[in-house]
Coordinates of C-alpha atoms in Angstrom, one line a residue:
X131 CA -48.2 15.0 58.1
X132 CA -47.1 16.9 61.2
X133 CA -43.3 17.1 61.3
X134 CA -41.0 20.1 61.2
X135 CA -37.4 19.4 60.0
X136 CA -34.1 21.2 60.4
X137 CA -31.2 20.6 58.1
X138 CA -27.5 21.3 58.3
X139 CA -24.6 21.2 55.8
X140 CA -23.4 18.1 53.8
X141 CA -23.5 17.1 50.1
X142 CA -26.5 15.7 48.4
X143 CA -27.0 15.1 44.7
X144 CA -30.3 16.6 43.4
X145 CA -31.6 15.7 40.0
X146 CA -31.9 19.0 38.1
X147 CA -35.0 18.0 36.2
X148 CA -36.9 16.6 39.1
X149 CA -40.6 17.3 39.1
X150 CA -42.2 17.0 42.5
X151 CA -45.9 16.7 42.9
X152 CA -47.9 18.1 45.8
X153 CA -46.8 16.4 49.1
X154 CA -48.7 13.4 50.3
X155 CA -48.4 10.8 53.0
X156 CA -45.4 11.4 55.3
X157 CA -44.3 14.4 53.4
X158 CA -47.4 16.4 53.9
X159 CA -46.9 19.1 56.6
X160 CA -43.1 18.6 56.5
X161 CA -41.3 21.8 57.4
X162 CA -37.7 22.5 56.3
X163 CA -35.2 25.1 57.6
X164 CA -31.8 25.6 55.9
X165 CA -29.3 26.2 58.7
X166 CA -26.1 26.7 56.8
X167 CA -24.9 27.9 53.5
X168 CA -25.4 25.8 50.5
X169 CA -22.5 23.8 49.3
X170 CA -23.6 24.4 45.7
X171 CA -26.7 25.4 43.8
X172 CA -28.9 23.3 41.6
X173 CA -28.2 24.7 38.2
X174 CA -30.8 25.9 35.6
X175 CA -31.7 23.5 32.9
X176 CA -30.5 25.6 30.0
X177 CA -32.4 23.4 27.5
X178 CA -35.8 24.2 28.9
X179 CA -36.4 20.6 30.1
X180 CA -38.5 18.9 27.5
X181 CA -38.5 21.9 25.2
X182 CA -37.8 22.0 21.5
X183 CA -34.9 23.7 19.7
X184 CA -37.2 26.6 19.2
X185 CA -37.5 27.3 22.9
X186 CA -35.7 30.4 24.2
X187 CA -32.1 29.9 25.3
X188 CA -31.2 30.7 29.0
X189 CA -28.0 32.0 30.3
X190 CA -27.1 29.7 33.2
X191 CA -25.9 31.9 36.1
X192 CA -24.7 28.7 37.9
X193 CA -22.6 27.3 35.0
X194 CA -19.6 25.6 36.3
X195 CA -20.9 25.2 39.9
X196 CA -21.5 21.8 41.4
X197 CA -25.1 20.8 41.0
X198 CA -25.5 19.8 44.5
X199 CA -27.2 21.2 47.6
X200 CA -25.7 20.8 51.1
X201 CA -28.3 19.3 53.5
X202 CA -28.1 17.0 56.6
X203 CA -31.0 16.2 58.8
X204 CA -30.5 17.6 62.3
X205 CA -33.9 17.2 64.0
X206 CA -37.6 16.9 63.4
X207 CA -40.3 18.8 65.3
X208 CA -43.8 17.2 65.2
X209 CA -46.7 19.4 65.3
X210 CA -50.1 18.3 63.7
X211 CA -51.3 21.8 63.5
X212 CA -48.4 24.3 62.9
X213 CA -47.0 22.4 60.0
X214 CA -50.2 20.9 58.3
X215 CA -49.4 21.3 54.6
X216 CA -47.2 24.3 54.6
X217 CA -47.3 25.9 51.1
X218 CA -45.3 29.0 51.6
X219 CA -42.8 30.1 54.2
X220 CA -40.9 33.4 54.1
X221 CA -38.7 35.6 56.2
X222 CA -39.2 39.4 55.7
X223 CA -36.7 42.1 56.4
X224 CA -39.1 43.7 58.9
X225 CA -38.6 40.7 61.1
X226 CA -35.4 38.8 60.2
X227 CA -35.7 36.3 63.0
X228 CA -39.3 35.4 62.2
X229 CA -40.6 33.1 59.5
X230 CA -44.2 33.3 58.3
X231 CA -45.8 30.0 57.1
X232 CA -49.1 29.8 55.3
X233 CA -51.0 26.4 55.5
X234 CA -53.4 24.7 53.2
X235 CA -54.2 22.6 56.3
X236 CA -55.5 25.9 57.9
X237 CA -54.1 29.1 59.4
X238 CA -50.8 30.8 59.7
X239 CA -47.8 29.9 61.8
X240 CA -45.0 32.3 62.9
X241 CA -41.7 30.7 63.8
X242 CA -38.9 32.2 66.0
X243 CA -35.8 31.4 64.0
X244 CA -33.4 33.3 66.1
X245 CA -31.7 30.0 66.8
X246 CA -31.9 28.6 63.3
X247 CA -31.1 25.1 64.4
X248 CA -34.0 24.9 66.9
X249 CA -37.0 27.0 65.5
X250 CA -40.0 27.4 67.9
X251 CA -43.5 28.4 67.2
X252 CA -43.9 32.0 68.3
X253 CA -47.6 32.5 67.3
X254 CA -50.4 30.9 65.5
X255 CA -53.5 32.4 63.7
X256 CA -55.8 29.5 64.3
X257 CA -58.2 29.0 61.4
X258 CA -59.6 26.3 59.2
X259 CA -59.0 28.6 56.2
X260 CA -56.9 27.1 53.4
X261 CA -54.4 29.9 52.7
X262 CA -51.4 30.1 50.4
X263 CA -50.1 33.4 49.0
X264 CA -48.6 35.9 51.4
X265 CA -46.6 39.2 51.3
X266 CA -45.6 41.9 53.8
X267 CA -44.8 45.6 53.9
X268 CA -44.1 47.2 57.2
X269 CA -46.6 45.9 59.7
X270 CA -49.1 44.9 57.0
X271 CA -49.4 41.2 56.0
X272 CA -51.7 40.1 53.1
X273 CA -52.7 36.5 52.7
X274 CA -54.7 34.9 50.0
X275 CA -57.4 32.3 50.9
X276 CA -57.9 29.9 48.1
X277 CA -61.6 30.2 48.2
X278 CA -61.2 33.7 46.7
X279 CA -60.6 36.1 49.5
X280 CA -57.8 38.5 50.4
X281 CA -57.1 38.8 54.2
X282 CA -55.1 41.7 55.7
X283 CA -53.3 41.4 59.1
X284 CA -51.5 43.6 61.6
X285 CA -48.2 41.9 62.3
X286 CA -46.6 44.6 64.4
X287 CA -46.4 41.8 67.1
X288 CA -45.7 38.2 66.6
X289 CA -49.4 37.3 66.7
X290 CA -51.2 38.1 63.4
X291 CA -54.3 40.1 64.0
X292 CA -56.9 39.9 61.3
X293 CA -58.0 43.4 60.1
X294 CA -60.3 42.8 57.1
X295 CA -61.4 40.2 54.6
X296 CA -62.3 41.0 51.0
X297 CA -64.2 38.7 48.7
X298 CA -62.4 39.0 45.4
X299 CA -64.5 39.8 42.3
X300 CA -63.6 37.4 39.4
X301 CA -65.4 36.9 36.1
X302 CA -65.5 33.2 35.3
X303 CA -67.0 31.9 32.1
X304 CA -69.1 28.8 31.9
X305 CA -66.1 26.6 31.2
X306 CA -64.1 28.0 34.1
X307 CA -67.2 27.5 36.4
X308 CA -67.5 23.8 35.4
X309 CA -63.7 23.4 35.7
X310 CA -63.7 24.8 39.2
X311 CA -66.4 22.5 40.2
X312 CA -64.5 19.4 38.9
X313 CA -61.4 20.4 40.6
X314 CA -63.2 20.8 43.9
X315 CA -64.9 17.4 43.3
X316 CA -61.4 15.9 42.8
X317 CA -60.4 17.0 46.3
X318 CA -57.9 19.6 45.2
X319 CA -59.7 22.4 47.0
X320 CA -60.6 25.7 45.4
X321 CA -58.3 27.6 43.1
X322 CA -60.3 30.9 43.0
X323 CA -57.1 32.8 44.1
X324 CA -53.5 31.7 44.9
X325 CA -50.6 34.2 45.2
X326 CA -50.2 37.8 45.9
X327 CA -47.5 40.6 45.9
X328 CA -47.6 44.1 47.4
X329 CA -46.2 47.1 45.6
X330 CA -46.4 50.8 45.6
X331 CA -47.5 52.5 42.3
X332 CA -46.0 55.8 43.3
X333 CA -49.1 57.8 44.1
X334 CA -49.0 57.1 47.9
X335 CA -51.1 53.9 47.7
X336 CA -50.2 50.3 48.5
X337 CA -51.6 47.7 46.2
X338 CA -51.8 43.9 46.4
X339 CA -51.9 42.1 43.1
X340 CA -53.5 38.6 43.3
X341 CA -53.6 35.7 40.9
X342 CA -57.1 34.5 40.3
X343 CA -56.2 31.1 39.2
X344 CA -59.6 29.7 38.1
X345 CA -60.2 32.7 35.7
X346 CA -56.6 33.5 34.5
X347 CA -57.0 37.0 35.9
X348 CA -54.6 39.3 37.7
X349 CA -56.6 41.3 40.3
X350 CA -55.5 44.6 41.9
X351 CA -56.6 45.5 45.4
X352 CA -55.9 48.8 47.1
X353 CA -54.9 48.0 50.7
X354 CA -53.7 51.5 51.6
X355 CA -56.3 51.3 54.3
X356 CA -55.9 47.7 55.5
X357 CA -59.1 47.9 57.4
X358 CA -61.0 48.6 54.2
X359 CA -59.3 46.9 51.2
X360 CA -60.9 47.7 47.8
X361 CA -60.5 45.8 44.5
X362 CA -59.8 48.4 41.8
X363 CA -58.7 46.4 38.8
X364 CA -58.8 43.0 36.9
X365 CA -57.1 41.8 33.8
X366 CA -57.5 38.5 31.8
X367 CA -53.8 37.5 31.4
X368 CA -54.5 34.5 29.2
X369 CA -52.2 32.4 31.5
X370 CA -53.9 29.1 32.3
X371 CA -53.9 28.3 36.0
X372 CA -52.1 31.6 36.8
X373 CA -49.9 31.1 39.9
X374 CA -46.8 33.0 41.0
X375 CA -46.4 36.8 40.8
X376 CA -43.3 39.1 41.0
X377 CA -43.5 42.9 40.7
X378 CA -40.6 45.1 39.7
X379 CA -40.2 48.2 37.7
X380 CA -43.9 48.8 37.3
X381 CA -44.5 45.3 35.8
X382 CA -45.9 42.1 37.2
X383 CA -44.4 38.8 35.9
X384 CA -46.9 35.8 36.0
X385 CA -46.8 32.2 35.0
X386 CA -49.1 29.3 35.4
X387 CA -49.0 25.6 36.4
X388 CA -50.4 22.5 34.7
X389 CA -49.9 22.8 30.9
X390 CA -49.5 26.6 30.8
X391 CA -46.5 27.6 28.7
X392 CA -46.7 31.4 29.0
X393 CA -44.6 33.8 31.1
X394 CA -46.5 37.0 30.9
X395 CA -45.5 40.5 31.8
X396 CA -48.2 42.9 32.9
X397 CA -48.0 46.7 33.2
X398 CA -49.3 47.5 36.7
X399 CA -48.1 51.1 36.9
X400 CA -51.9 52.0 36.8
X401 CA -53.5 49.2 38.8
X402 CA -56.9 50.4 37.7
X403 CA -56.0 49.9 34.1
X404 CA -53.5 47.0 33.9
X405 CA -52.2 46.1 30.4
X406 CA -50.5 43.1 28.9
X407 CA -46.8 43.5 28.1
X408 CA -44.4 41.2 26.3
X409 CA -44.6 37.4 26.9
X410 CA -42.3 34.4 26.6
X411 CA -43.8 31.2 25.2
X412 CA -42.5 27.5 25.4
X413 CA -42.4 24.5 27.6
X414 CA -39.5 26.0 29.5
X415 CA -42.0 28.6 31.0
X416 CA -44.3 26.1 32.7
X417 CA -45.2 26.4 36.4
X418 CA -43.3 29.7 36.9
X419 CA -43.2 31.0 40.5
X420 CA -40.6 33.8 40.5
X421 CA -38.5 35.6 43.1
X422 CA -35.6 38.2 42.7
X423 CA -32.6 38.1 45.0
X424 CA -31.0 41.3 46.3
X425 CA -27.7 39.6 45.4
X426 CA -28.7 39.5 41.7
X427 CA -31.0 42.5 40.9
X428 CA -32.5 42.3 37.5
X429 CA -32.5 38.4 37.4
X430 CA -35.7 36.5 38.1
X431 CA -35.3 33.1 39.6
X432 CA -38.2 30.7 38.8
X433 CA -39.3 27.4 40.1
X434 CA -40.8 25.1 37.5

């Protein structure tokens, strides 16, 4: 529940089609840092794990590589607060020796990773808020609270400084309202909002798109003035339990968890008038959380 972990290089076989649930017991709050280069990369399941012959065919960029990952446990760092249910950790180019962690257990942790084998907590935004999605541009950090709020922070220094909090305007129908109450009753916490990405439409503004999980919506929030964020758009994507977002070339790409089998593109060139684009359908497109590497522009890597 409260340990940070540092890893070094060795060879460990990893099942390609493994499906891990949300962390429980001793895994909850576990923090992992990769210290050295991967020995290999876990390849893509080109069959679309569990999919039919009608599912789209993938080109496997890792074909021929060993399907292993190089990891060796170096050390653990107990901290019941800083690593309580880390759900997203990211290093941004603006601060290459700092890692930002958002926690469902509450708050934000900033790690100093200048010595990757011995990370230390550089700062904490102490809060009981259950937060998940995050993104950064310059000194602006945006974070999604799962109870349906977007938070803006000044991160010009290690210590995140809260600037504003916006209650997101979603449009749940009766079924979605009941579904949300059931999920909360089951102890999963709220799913009013989950992930976010920042982008610049080209008119001088900065916009955060947010996945409103409970209502299948993609929301657009103008954060050009981080002290006064304003929601300017919303679109029903049709993606059940919408989760991860990636924005490139004027389009947002979104997928959902659970039984969702749609990977949907959304034209966000005008955030006040977002429109659905082409979509991919099939079991291979479940639980899509995507990122694009600078080493492979034009290729979206997705976690299922």
